[in-house]
Coordinates of C-alpha atoms in Angstrom, one line a residue:
M19 CA 81.5 83.0 129.2
L20 CA 81.0 85.5 126.3
K21 CA 77.2 85.6 126.3
N22 CA 77.1 89.4 126.4
V23 CA 79.5 90.2 123.6
F24 CA 77.8 87.5 121.4
S25 CA 74.3 88.8 122.0
P26 CA 72.6 90.6 119.0
I27 CA 71.8 94.3 119.2
K28 CA 69.5 96.6 117.2
V29 CA 71.5 99.5 115.5
G30 CA 69.0 101.8 113.9
S31 CA 66.9 99.8 111.3
K32 CA 69.4 96.9 111.3
E33 CA 70.4 94.2 113.8
A34 CA 74.1 93.2 114.5
I35 CA 74.6 89.5 115.3
N36 CA 77.1 90.4 118.0
R37 CA 78.8 93.3 119.7
F38 CA 82.2 93.0 118.0
V39 CA 82.9 96.1 115.8
V40 CA 85.7 96.7 113.3
P41 CA 86.1 100.5 113.4
A42 CA 87.3 102.6 110.5
M43 CA 91.0 102.3 109.9
V44 CA 93.0 103.8 107.0
V45 CA 94.7 101.0 105.0
N46 CA 95.3 102.8 101.7
Y47 CA 94.0 99.8 99.6
C48 CA 91.8 101.8 97.2
N49 CA 92.7 103.5 93.9
E50 CA 93.6 107.2 93.9
D51 CA 90.2 108.0 92.3
G52 CA 88.4 106.5 95.3
T53 CA 87.3 103.3 93.5
A54 CA 87.4 99.9 95.2
T55 CA 90.1 97.4 94.4
E56 CA 90.1 93.6 94.9
K57 CA 92.7 94.2 97.7
Y58 CA 90.2 96.5 99.5
I59 CA 87.2 94.2 99.0
S60 CA 89.0 91.0 100.1
Y61 CA 90.4 92.7 103.2
H62 CA 86.8 93.5 104.4
E63 CA 85.5 90.1 103.3
A64 CA 88.0 88.4 105.5
K65 CA 86.6 90.2 108.5
A66 CA 83.1 89.2 107.6
K67 CA 84.2 85.6 107.3
G68 CA 85.8 86.0 110.7
G69 CA 82.5 86.7 112.4
W70 CA 82.6 90.5 113.1
G71 CA 79.1 91.7 113.7
T72 CA 79.6 95.2 112.4
I73 CA 82.3 96.4 110.0
I74 CA 82.8 100.2 109.6
T75 CA 84.9 101.0 106.5
E76 CA 87.7 103.6 106.5
D77 CA 87.0 107.2 105.5
Y78 CA 84.9 107.6 102.3
A79 CA 85.8 111.1 101.2
V80 CA 82.7 113.2 100.3
T81 CA 84.9 115.2 97.9
P82 CA 88.4 114.6 96.4
K83 CA 89.5 117.8 98.2
G84 CA 88.5 116.1 101.5
K85 CA 90.9 113.2 101.3
G86 CA 93.5 112.9 104.0
F87 CA 95.3 110.0 102.3
T88 CA 95.9 109.0 98.7
G89 CA 94.5 105.4 98.8
I90 CA 91.2 105.9 100.7
P91 CA 87.8 105.2 99.1
G92 CA 85.4 107.9 97.9
L93 CA 81.7 108.3 97.3
W94 CA 81.8 111.8 95.8
D95 CA 80.7 110.6 92.4
D96 CA 78.1 108.2 91.0
S97 CA 80.8 106.3 89.1
Q98 CA 82.2 105.0 92.4
I99 CA 79.0 103.2 93.3
E100 CA 79.5 100.1 91.2
G101 CA 82.9 99.1 92.6
H102 CA 81.8 99.6 96.2
S103 CA 78.6 97.6 95.5
K104 CA 80.8 94.6 95.0
L105 CA 82.3 95.2 98.4
T106 CA 78.8 95.2 100.1
E107 CA 77.7 92.1 98.1
R108 CA 80.8 90.1 99.2
V109 CA 80.4 91.1 102.9
H110 CA 76.7 90.4 102.9
Q111 CA 77.4 86.8 101.9
Y112 CA 78.1 86.5 105.7
D113 CA 76.2 87.9 108.6
S114 CA 78.1 91.1 109.1
L115 CA 76.7 94.6 108.8
I116 CA 78.8 97.0 106.7
I117 CA 78.7 100.7 107.4
A118 CA 80.4 103.4 105.2
Q119 CA 82.2 106.0 107.2
I120 CA 81.9 109.4 105.4
Y121 CA 84.2 112.2 106.1
H122 CA 86.2 115.3 105.1
A123 CA 89.7 115.7 106.4
G124 CA 89.5 119.5 106.6
R125 CA 92.9 120.9 107.7
Q126 CA 94.2 117.4 108.5
T127 CA 95.5 116.9 105.0
N128 CA 98.0 118.7 102.7
H129 CA 98.6 119.8 99.2
L130 CA 100.6 116.6 98.4
V131 CA 97.4 114.6 98.8
I132 CA 94.7 117.0 97.4
N133 CA 96.8 119.2 95.1
D134 CA 95.2 122.2 96.7
Q135 CA 95.0 124.2 99.9
P136 CA 93.2 122.4 102.8
V137 CA 90.0 124.0 104.1
A138 CA 88.8 124.5 107.7
P139 CA 86.4 126.5 109.8
S140 CA 89.3 128.9 110.7
P141 CA 92.7 129.6 109.1
I142 CA 94.6 127.7 111.8
P143 CA 97.1 125.1 110.7
C144 CA 96.9 121.5 111.8
P145 CA 99.8 121.0 114.2
V146 CA 101.0 117.9 112.2
N147 CA 100.4 119.0 108.6
Q148 CA 101.4 122.6 109.2
E149 CA 99.6 124.1 106.2
T150 CA 97.4 127.1 106.8
P151 CA 93.9 126.2 105.5
H152 CA 91.4 128.3 103.6
E153 CA 88.7 129.6 105.9
L154 CA 85.4 128.3 104.6
E155 CA 82.8 130.9 103.6
T156 CA 79.3 130.3 105.0
E157 CA 78.1 129.3 101.5
E158 CA 81.0 126.8 101.2
V159 CA 80.0 125.2 104.4
K160 CA 76.4 124.7 103.2
E161 CA 77.8 123.2 99.9
L162 CA 79.8 120.7 102.0
V163 CA 76.6 119.8 104.0
A164 CA 75.0 118.7 100.7
K165 CA 78.1 116.7 99.7
F166 CA 77.7 114.6 102.9
G167 CA 74.1 113.9 102.1
D168 CA 74.9 113.0 98.5
S169 CA 77.6 110.6 99.6
A170 CA 75.2 108.9 102.1
L171 CA 72.7 108.4 99.3
R172 CA 75.4 106.8 97.1
A173 CA 76.3 104.6 100.1
K174 CA 72.7 103.4 100.3
K175 CA 72.7 102.7 96.5
A176 CA 75.9 100.8 96.9
G177 CA 74.3 98.5 99.4
F178 CA 75.7 99.7 102.7
D179 CA 73.7 99.1 105.8
G180 CA 74.3 102.7 106.9
V181 CA 76.8 105.4 107.2
E182 CA 79.0 106.6 110.0
I183 CA 79.5 110.4 110.0
H184 CA 83.0 111.0 111.1
G185 CA 82.9 113.8 113.7
G186 CA 86.0 112.7 115.6
H187 CA 89.8 112.7 115.5
G188 CA 90.1 116.3 114.5
Y189 CA 88.7 116.0 111.0
L190 CA 86.5 118.7 109.4
I191 CA 83.3 118.1 111.4
A192 CA 85.2 117.8 114.6
Q193 CA 87.0 121.1 113.7
F194 CA 83.7 122.8 113.6
M195 CA 82.6 121.3 116.9
S196 CA 85.7 122.4 118.8
L197 CA 86.9 125.7 120.1
Y198 CA 90.4 124.3 119.6
S199 CA 90.1 124.8 115.9
N200 CA 86.9 126.9 115.4
K201 CA 87.3 130.6 115.9
R202 CA 84.4 131.7 113.7
T203 CA 81.9 134.4 114.7
D204 CA 79.2 133.5 112.2
E205 CA 76.3 131.0 112.6
Y206 CA 78.8 128.1 112.6
G207 CA 81.0 129.4 115.5
G208 CA 81.0 130.6 119.1
S209 CA 78.5 128.8 121.2
L210 CA 78.1 125.1 121.5
H211 CA 74.9 125.2 119.6
N212 CA 76.4 127.1 116.8
R213 CA 79.4 124.8 116.6
M214 CA 77.0 121.9 116.4
R215 CA 75.1 123.4 113.5
F216 CA 77.4 121.9 110.8
P217 CA 77.0 118.2 112.0
L218 CA 73.3 118.7 112.7
E219 CA 72.7 120.0 109.2
I220 CA 74.6 117.1 107.8
I221 CA 72.5 114.6 109.7
E222 CA 69.3 116.4 108.5
D223 CA 70.6 116.3 104.9
V224 CA 71.6 112.6 105.1
K225 CA 68.1 111.7 106.4
K226 CA 66.4 113.7 103.8
K227 CA 68.3 112.1 100.9
A228 CA 68.9 108.5 102.2
G229 CA 65.7 108.2 104.2
D230 CA 64.8 108.0 107.9
D231 CA 65.3 104.3 107.9
F232 CA 68.9 104.5 106.8
T233 CA 71.1 103.8 109.8
I234 CA 73.4 106.6 111.0
F235 CA 76.4 106.1 113.3
F236 CA 78.3 109.2 114.5
R237 CA 81.9 109.0 115.6
M238 CA 83.3 111.6 118.0
S239 CA 86.2 112.0 120.3
G240 CA 85.1 111.9 124.0
D241 CA 88.1 114.1 124.8
E242 CA 90.3 115.7 122.2
L243 CA 93.3 115.6 124.6
V244 CA 94.6 119.0 123.4
P245 CA 94.7 122.4 125.1
G246 CA 91.3 124.2 124.5
G247 CA 89.8 121.1 123.0
R248 CA 86.5 119.4 123.8
N249 CA 86.3 117.3 127.0
I250 CA 83.9 114.6 128.0
E251 CA 81.3 117.1 129.4
D252 CA 81.2 118.9 126.1
T253 CA 80.8 115.5 124.4
K254 CA 77.9 114.5 126.6
A255 CA 76.0 117.7 125.8
M256 CA 76.6 117.2 122.1
S257 CA 75.5 113.6 122.3
I258 CA 72.1 114.7 123.5
L259 CA 71.8 116.9 120.4
L260 CA 73.0 114.2 118.1
E261 CA 70.5 111.7 119.5
D262 CA 67.7 114.2 119.2
A263 CA 68.7 114.8 115.5
G264 CA 68.2 111.1 114.7
V265 CA 71.6 109.5 115.1
D266 CA 71.2 105.8 115.8
V267 CA 74.6 104.9 117.3
L268 CA 77.4 106.9 118.9
N269 CA 81.0 105.8 118.5
I270 CA 83.2 107.4 121.2
S271 CA 86.9 107.6 120.6
A272 CA 89.6 110.2 121.6
G273 CA 92.2 112.6 120.2
T274 CA 93.1 114.7 117.2
Y275 CA 96.2 114.8 115.0
G276 CA 97.6 117.0 117.8
S277 CA 97.2 114.1 120.2
M278 CA 97.7 111.1 117.8
H279 CA 98.2 108.7 120.7
G280 CA 94.6 109.2 121.5
I281 CA 93.5 108.0 118.1
I282 CA 95.9 105.1 117.9
P283 CA 97.2 104.2 121.4
P284 CA 100.5 102.3 121.5
A285 CA 101.3 99.5 123.9
A286 CA 102.3 102.0 126.6
I287 CA 98.6 102.9 127.1
E288 CA 96.6 100.6 129.2
H289 CA 93.8 98.4 127.9
G290 CA 90.3 99.9 127.6
W291 CA 91.7 103.3 128.6
I292 CA 88.8 105.4 127.4
T293 CA 85.9 103.1 128.2
D294 CA 84.8 105.6 130.8
F295 CA 84.1 108.1 128.1
A296 CA 81.5 105.8 126.6
A297 CA 80.1 105.1 130.0
E298 CA 79.6 108.8 130.6
V299 CA 77.9 109.2 127.2
K300 CA 75.6 106.3 128.0
K301 CA 74.3 108.2 131.0
V302 CA 72.8 110.9 128.8
V303 CA 71.5 109.0 125.8
D304 CA 69.3 105.9 125.1
I305 CA 70.9 104.8 121.8
P306 CA 73.7 102.3 121.6
V307 CA 77.2 103.5 122.3
I308 CA 80.5 102.0 121.0
T309 CA 83.8 102.1 122.9
V310 CA 87.3 101.6 121.6
G311 CA 90.9 101.9 122.7
R312 CA 93.5 99.1 123.2
I313 CA 90.9 96.4 123.6
N314 CA 92.6 93.4 122.1
D315 CA 91.1 90.4 123.8
P316 CA 87.5 89.0 123.6
L317 CA 87.4 88.7 127.4
L318 CA 88.1 92.4 127.7
A319 CA 85.3 93.1 125.3
E320 CA 82.9 90.9 127.3
S321 CA 83.9 92.6 130.5
V322 CA 83.2 96.1 129.0
I323 CA 79.7 95.0 127.8
K324 CA 78.9 93.2 131.1
S325 CA 79.9 96.2 133.2
G326 CA 77.5 98.4 131.3
K327 CA 80.1 100.8 130.0
A328 CA 79.2 100.4 126.4
D329 CA 76.9 98.4 124.1
L330 CA 79.4 97.5 121.4
V331 CA 83.2 97.2 121.4
A332 CA 85.4 98.3 118.5
M333 CA 88.6 96.3 118.2
G334 CA 90.4 97.8 115.2
R335 CA 94.0 96.6 115.3
A336 CA 92.9 93.4 116.9
S337 CA 91.0 92.7 113.7
L338 CA 94.1 93.5 111.7
A339 CA 96.2 91.0 113.7
D340 CA 93.5 88.3 113.5
P341 CA 90.4 88.8 111.3
D342 CA 89.0 85.5 112.7
L343 CA 89.0 86.7 116.4
P344 CA 85.2 86.5 116.9
K345 CA 85.0 83.1 115.3
K346 CA 87.8 81.7 117.4
A347 CA 86.4 83.3 120.6
L348 CA 83.0 81.7 119.9
A349 CA 84.6 78.3 119.5
G350 CA 86.6 78.8 122.8
D351 CA 89.9 78.7 121.0
F352 CA 91.4 81.7 122.9
D353 CA 95.0 80.5 122.5
E354 CA 94.5 80.4 118.7
I355 CA 93.9 84.1 118.6
V356 CA 96.7 86.3 117.4
Q357 CA 96.6 89.2 119.8
C358 CA 97.6 92.8 118.7
I359 CA 100.7 94.0 120.6
G360 CA 100.3 97.7 120.0
C361 CA 103.6 98.1 118.2
L362 CA 102.3 100.4 115.4
Q363 CA 105.0 99.3 113.0
G364 CA 102.7 98.3 110.1
C365 CA 99.3 99.8 110.8
V366 CA 100.6 103.3 111.5
G367 CA 104.2 103.2 110.3
K368 CA 103.3 102.2 106.7
I369 CA 100.5 104.7 106.5
L370 CA 102.8 107.5 107.5
E371 CA 105.0 106.5 104.6
A372 CA 102.0 106.8 102.3
K373 CA 102.1 103.0 101.8
P374 CA 99.4 100.3 102.2
A375 CA 98.9 99.1 105.8
Q376 CA 100.6 96.0 107.1
C377 CA 100.5 94.1 110.4
V378 CA 103.6 92.7 112.0
L379 CA 101.7 89.7 113.2
N380 CA 99.6 89.1 110.1
P381 CA 101.5 88.9 106.8
A382 CA 98.3 88.0 105.0
L383 CA 96.8 91.4 105.7
G384 CA 96.0 93.2 102.4
R385 CA 97.1 90.1 100.5
E386 CA 94.0 88.0 101.2
A387 CA 93.2 87.8 97.5
E388 CA 96.7 86.7 96.6
I389 CA 97.6 84.1 99.2
E390 CA 96.5 80.5 99.1
L391 CA 97.7 78.0 101.6
N392 CA 97.6 75.0 99.3
P393 CA 99.3 71.6 100.1
A394 CA 102.8 71.4 98.5
A395 CA 102.8 69.5 95.2
E396 CA 106.1 67.9 96.3
K397 CA 106.7 67.2 100.0
K398 CA 110.2 68.1 101.1
K399 CA 112.5 67.8 104.1
V400 CA 113.0 71.4 105.2
F401 CA 115.6 72.6 107.8
V402 CA 115.2 76.0 109.4
A403 CA 118.3 77.4 111.0
G404 CA 117.2 79.9 113.8
G405 CA 114.2 80.0 116.1
G406 CA 113.6 83.8 116.0
P407 CA 110.4 85.3 114.6
A408 CA 111.4 84.7 110.9
G409 CA 112.4 81.1 111.4
L410 CA 109.3 80.3 113.4
E411 CA 107.0 81.8 110.8
A412 CA 108.8 79.9 108.0
A413 CA 108.6 76.6 109.9
I414 CA 104.8 77.1 110.6
K415 CA 103.9 77.9 107.0
A416 CA 106.1 75.1 105.5
S417 CA 104.7 72.6 107.9
E418 CA 101.1 73.7 107.2
R419 CA 101.7 72.9 103.6
G420 CA 102.8 69.3 104.4
H421 CA 106.6 69.5 104.4
E422 CA 108.7 67.7 107.0
V423 CA 110.2 70.5 108.9
H424 CA 113.1 70.5 111.4
L425 CA 113.9 73.7 113.3
Y426 CA 117.3 74.2 114.9
E427 CA 117.9 76.8 117.6
K428 CA 121.3 77.2 119.2
E429 CA 119.8 78.6 122.4
D430 CA 117.5 76.9 125.0
K431 CA 114.4 78.8 124.0
L432 CA 112.5 80.1 121.0
G433 CA 111.7 83.7 120.1
G434 CA 115.1 85.1 119.4
Q435 CA 115.4 88.9 119.6
F436 CA 111.6 89.2 119.6
Y437 CA 111.6 87.6 123.0
L438 CA 114.2 90.1 124.2
A439 CA 112.0 92.9 122.9
S440 CA 109.3 91.7 125.3
V441 CA 111.4 92.4 128.4
P442 CA 111.3 96.3 128.6
P443 CA 108.2 97.9 130.2
E444 CA 105.0 97.9 128.1
K445 CA 106.3 95.3 125.7
G446 CA 105.1 92.1 127.5
E447 CA 102.3 91.4 125.0
I448 CA 105.0 90.3 122.5
T449 CA 105.2 87.0 124.4
S450 CA 101.6 86.3 123.4
F451 CA 102.7 86.0 119.8
I452 CA 105.7 83.8 120.6
A453 CA 103.3 81.6 122.6
W454 CA 101.0 81.5 119.6
Q455 CA 103.8 80.5 117.2
K456 CA 105.0 77.8 119.6
K457 CA 101.5 76.3 119.6
Q458 CA 101.4 76.3 115.8
L459 CA 104.7 74.5 115.7
K460 CA 103.4 71.8 118.0
K461 CA 100.1 71.5 116.2
N462 CA 101.8 71.1 112.9
K463 CA 104.4 68.6 114.3
V464 CA 107.5 70.6 113.6
N465 CA 110.6 68.9 114.9
I466 CA 112.3 71.3 117.2
H467 CA 116.0 70.9 118.2
L468 CA 116.9 73.3 121.0
N469 CA 120.5 73.9 122.1
T470 CA 121.5 72.7 118.6
K471 CA 123.2 74.9 116.0
L472 CA 122.5 73.7 112.5
S473 CA 125.9 72.6 111.1
Q474 CA 127.3 71.3 107.9
K475 CA 127.7 67.9 109.6
I476 CA 124.0 67.7 110.4
I477 CA 123.1 68.8 106.8
D478 CA 125.5 66.2 105.3
S479 CA 124.0 63.5 107.5
E480 CA 120.3 64.3 107.0
E481 CA 120.4 65.7 103.5
P482 CA 117.5 68.2 103.6
D483 CA 115.9 69.4 100.3
T484 CA 115.8 73.0 101.5
V485 CA 117.5 75.0 104.2
I486 CA 116.0 78.3 105.4
L487 CA 118.7 80.5 106.9
A488 CA 117.0 82.5 109.7
T489 CA 120.2 82.8 111.7
G490 CA 119.4 86.4 112.6
S491 CA 122.0 88.9 113.8
K492 CA 124.3 89.5 116.7
P493 CA 125.5 92.6 118.5
I494 CA 128.4 94.6 117.0
E495 CA 131.2 94.5 119.5
M496 CA 132.9 97.7 120.7
N497 CA 136.6 98.2 120.3
I498 CA 138.0 101.4 121.9
E499 CA 141.0 102.3 123.8
G500 CA 141.1 101.2 127.4
M501 CA 138.0 99.0 127.2
E502 CA 139.7 96.3 129.2
Q503 CA 139.3 98.6 132.2
A504 CA 135.5 98.6 131.9
Q505 CA 132.8 96.0 132.6
L506 CA 131.3 95.9 129.1
V507 CA 128.2 93.8 128.4
N508 CA 125.9 93.8 125.4
A509 CA 122.2 94.8 125.6
H510 CA 121.0 91.4 124.6
N511 CA 122.7 89.7 127.6
V512 CA 121.1 92.3 129.9
L513 CA 117.6 91.7 128.5
D514 CA 117.9 87.9 128.5
G515 CA 119.0 88.0 132.2
N516 CA 122.4 86.4 131.6
V517 CA 124.2 89.3 133.2
S518 CA 123.5 91.7 136.1
T519 CA 124.5 95.3 136.1
G520 CA 125.7 97.5 138.8
A521 CA 123.8 100.5 140.2
K522 CA 125.3 103.1 137.8
V523 CA 125.0 102.2 134.1
A524 CA 126.0 103.8 130.9
V525 CA 124.2 102.6 127.7
I526 CA 126.2 103.3 124.6
G527 CA 123.8 103.6 121.7
G528 CA 120.4 105.4 121.8
G529 CA 118.7 103.5 119.0
L530 CA 115.7 101.2 119.5
I531 CA 117.6 98.5 121.4
G532 CA 119.7 100.9 123.5
S533 CA 116.8 103.2 124.5
E534 CA 114.5 100.2 125.4
T535 CA 117.3 98.6 127.4
A536 CA 117.9 101.9 129.2
N537 CA 114.2 102.1 130.1
H538 CA 114.2 98.5 131.4
L539 CA 117.2 99.2 133.6
A540 CA 115.8 102.6 134.9
N541 CA 112.5 100.9 135.8
H542 CA 114.5 98.4 137.9
G543 CA 116.2 101.1 140.0
K544 CA 119.4 101.8 138.0
D545 CA 121.0 105.2 137.5
V546 CA 121.2 105.2 133.7
T547 CA 123.0 107.5 131.2
I548 CA 122.4 107.1 127.4
I549 CA 125.2 108.1 125.1
E550 CA 124.3 108.6 121.4
M551 CA 126.3 109.8 118.4
L552 CA 123.2 111.2 116.6
S553 CA 121.3 114.3 117.6
D554 CA 118.4 112.4 119.1
I555 CA 117.5 109.0 120.5
A556 CA 114.9 106.3 119.5
V557 CA 114.4 107.9 116.1
D558 CA 113.4 104.5 114.7
E559 CA 110.4 104.2 116.9
P560 CA 106.9 105.2 115.7
A561 CA 106.0 108.6 117.0
S562 CA 103.4 107.6 119.5
V563 CA 105.6 104.8 120.9
R564 CA 108.5 107.2 121.1
K565 CA 106.4 109.8 123.0
F566 CA 105.8 107.4 125.9
L567 CA 109.3 106.0 125.9
L568 CA 110.8 109.5 126.2
E569 CA 108.3 110.4 128.9
E570 CA 109.3 107.3 130.9
L571 CA 113.0 108.0 130.5
A572 CA 112.4 111.5 131.8
D573 CA 110.3 110.2 134.7
K574 CA 113.1 107.9 135.7
D575 CA 115.7 110.7 135.4
V576 CA 117.7 108.9 132.7
K577 CA 120.4 111.2 131.5
I578 CA 120.6 111.5 127.7
L579 CA 123.8 112.7 126.0
T580 CA 123.4 113.2 122.2
D581 CA 125.9 114.2 119.5
S582 CA 128.5 112.4 121.6
K583 CA 131.0 109.7 120.7
V584 CA 132.7 107.4 123.2
K585 CA 136.5 108.0 122.8
E586 CA 138.2 105.9 125.5
F587 CA 138.2 104.6 129.0
K588 CA 140.9 106.3 130.9
E589 CA 141.7 105.3 134.5
E590 CA 138.3 103.6 134.5
E591 CA 136.5 106.8 133.5
L592 CA 134.4 107.0 130.4
I593 CA 135.6 109.8 128.0
V594 CA 133.4 111.1 125.3
L595 CA 133.8 113.6 122.5
K596 CA 131.1 116.3 122.3
D597 CA 131.5 119.3 120.1
D598 CA 135.1 118.2 119.5
Q599 CA 135.7 118.5 123.2
E600 CA 136.7 115.7 125.5
K601 CA 134.5 115.2 128.5
S602 CA 134.8 112.7 131.3
L603 CA 131.5 111.2 132.5
G604 CA 133.2 109.6 135.5
K605 CA 133.1 105.9 136.5
F606 CA 130.2 103.5 135.8
D607 CA 129.6 100.1 137.4
T608 CA 128.5 98.6 134.0
I609 CA 128.7 99.7 130.4
V610 CA 126.0 98.3 128.2
V611 CA 126.8 98.3 124.5
A612 CA 124.0 98.7 122.0
I613 CA 125.7 100.1 118.9
G614 CA 124.0 98.0 116.3
L615 CA 123.7 94.5 114.8
K616 CA 125.3 92.5 112.1
S617 CA 124.0 89.5 110.2
V618 CA 125.0 85.9 111.1
I619 CA 125.6 84.0 107.9
D620 CA 128.5 81.6 108.8
L621 CA 126.6 78.6 107.3
E622 CA 125.8 80.1 104.0
D623 CA 129.1 79.6 102.1
S624 CA 129.3 75.9 103.0
L625 CA 125.8 75.3 101.6
E626 CA 126.3 77.1 98.3
G627 CA 125.4 74.8 95.4
K628 CA 124.6 71.8 97.6
T629 CA 121.0 72.4 98.5
E630 CA 118.2 75.0 98.0
I631 CA 118.9 77.9 100.3
I632 CA 116.4 80.6 101.3
K633 CA 117.8 83.5 103.4
I634 CA 115.3 85.5 105.5
G635 CA 115.1 88.1 108.3
D636 CA 118.2 89.6 109.9
A637 CA 120.3 87.0 108.1
V638 CA 119.7 89.1 105.0
K639 CA 120.1 92.4 106.8
P640 CA 119.3 93.6 110.3
R641 CA 115.9 95.3 110.2
K642 CA 112.6 95.3 112.1
V643 CA 110.5 92.4 113.1
L644 CA 107.9 93.2 110.4
E645 CA 110.3 92.3 107.6
A646 CA 111.5 89.2 109.4
I647 CA 108.0 87.7 109.9
Y648 CA 106.9 88.6 106.4
E649 CA 109.9 87.0 104.8
G650 CA 109.4 83.9 107.0
F651 CA 105.8 83.7 106.0
D652 CA 106.7 84.0 102.3
A653 CA 109.5 81.5 102.5
G654 CA 107.2 78.9 103.9
L655 CA 104.8 79.4 101.1
A656 CA 107.4 79.4 98.4
I657 CA 108.8 75.9 99.0

């Protein structure tokens, strides 16, 4: 079934065992001086163990002033070679190739990271970082060319199988290649040939220093997705020049910081959305081409290869969610694969907070060196109260370690609020993780009690050694004057299908739950108005996710009223306060309340002092699913 994606392929002077590629992704696991940590090495080693044919590391800065993030690796100094040699040694214990991506952030950094002014081909600020860069002098450009070559030589000495020159995503090389950011009139600006001079000189310098047999990948955006940026026809013309210069593999992506959704597409973007860019490039070159972009299933990868659109498939966030994806696919264990859901909470959200990357679905990410799933020294009877994501994860891990686990869920299905989160548009992939968790529960013989709320009576009768409270949270109820006149329902009941709404709906609360519920209703033909006390809605969503949510709400003519507080229902009309002025919004068929959540902890007090208690997830405090799953994972390991 997967014969194409599991076939070997020649990449320069090396051969990859299959077509699965881990592309470069910032994870911030290195020291600030660019040296490797055990965290960084173990993270890549896990992917090699998992069967990925080619692993491309995140950005190795060619100079400390070229860093875009504090925790990325570097090869700007010989002292960095030794630590990164340990990385290549560990990866080469398996059959994977490991390629060092070398780059300079250019204007896509800031003084907080590099303690200096960013540099660029022209003094035009990055639309995200908003710092005016220093315009590189011609001699400074030539100095940077040499730094790329020097870094490539260090990569070779460190044992890497090649380098990937990062000419995409709006970083320095891409800035030179694009009229969007390059307004120079010297030999490095103006015509396409002049704008390509910088990357072509870098390739020449790399080959001169590292040798003609050292494999060179080149990453570039097929379309920058910004006004005045490069499009696919520009990219095809440049690809011909790159192949002629000696590049062995082209890696075709999309976007710049000004179009971040192109670099890291959220769930709202369709699978394989830019495979046609790679297909177009393949028409004009004879070297292998890599595609990328929301490809999270090995069958999708096989389809792309079989259709001839690309030669290799990069599956970045898929490798974060499950580093063993190729190995599981080869064994035919498709329902064992943890599939990326495009939520961006950990892989992007944490990086934007200048923290190490995490993955909602893989709590072991970045902790591979720390976590050992050893059998429990003492087997215990463990009760888990709550079948949401935290409770399910705790039950899985505890049972894997040999404990007798009983999971109690008061509803008739598992998944909790994570299941409800799958109901709005573009969130359906969440169900794949719940299905995966349910399979693990069955495989590990967890005793599941649906329609059963864990009570003191059950605990007194069964005498568990440990109780994990994963009782979650419940909606905060609204209490305002005249509410008995309105048909009030909470967002949870709307999403789980327990209630139907009328044609005209007001959603009170524009946070994550309220905004997503409004989108769900609008996509099902309802006339929706969102009322939010704050000055904006969906502020707790990652930026790329929020962008598409707001676009959908606008497309469905959802009315959004911010800085507004519901005051009362008067003669069945909804009255709000905005700018200290009362305003009637008229009558609504249904009022959906989504004003927040509060923890459910009614069992805790009765257990105090009687048994070991571990409280996790929203039972501690209502937060996001990332915290819930991580706490469940850790609780299962702690018993």
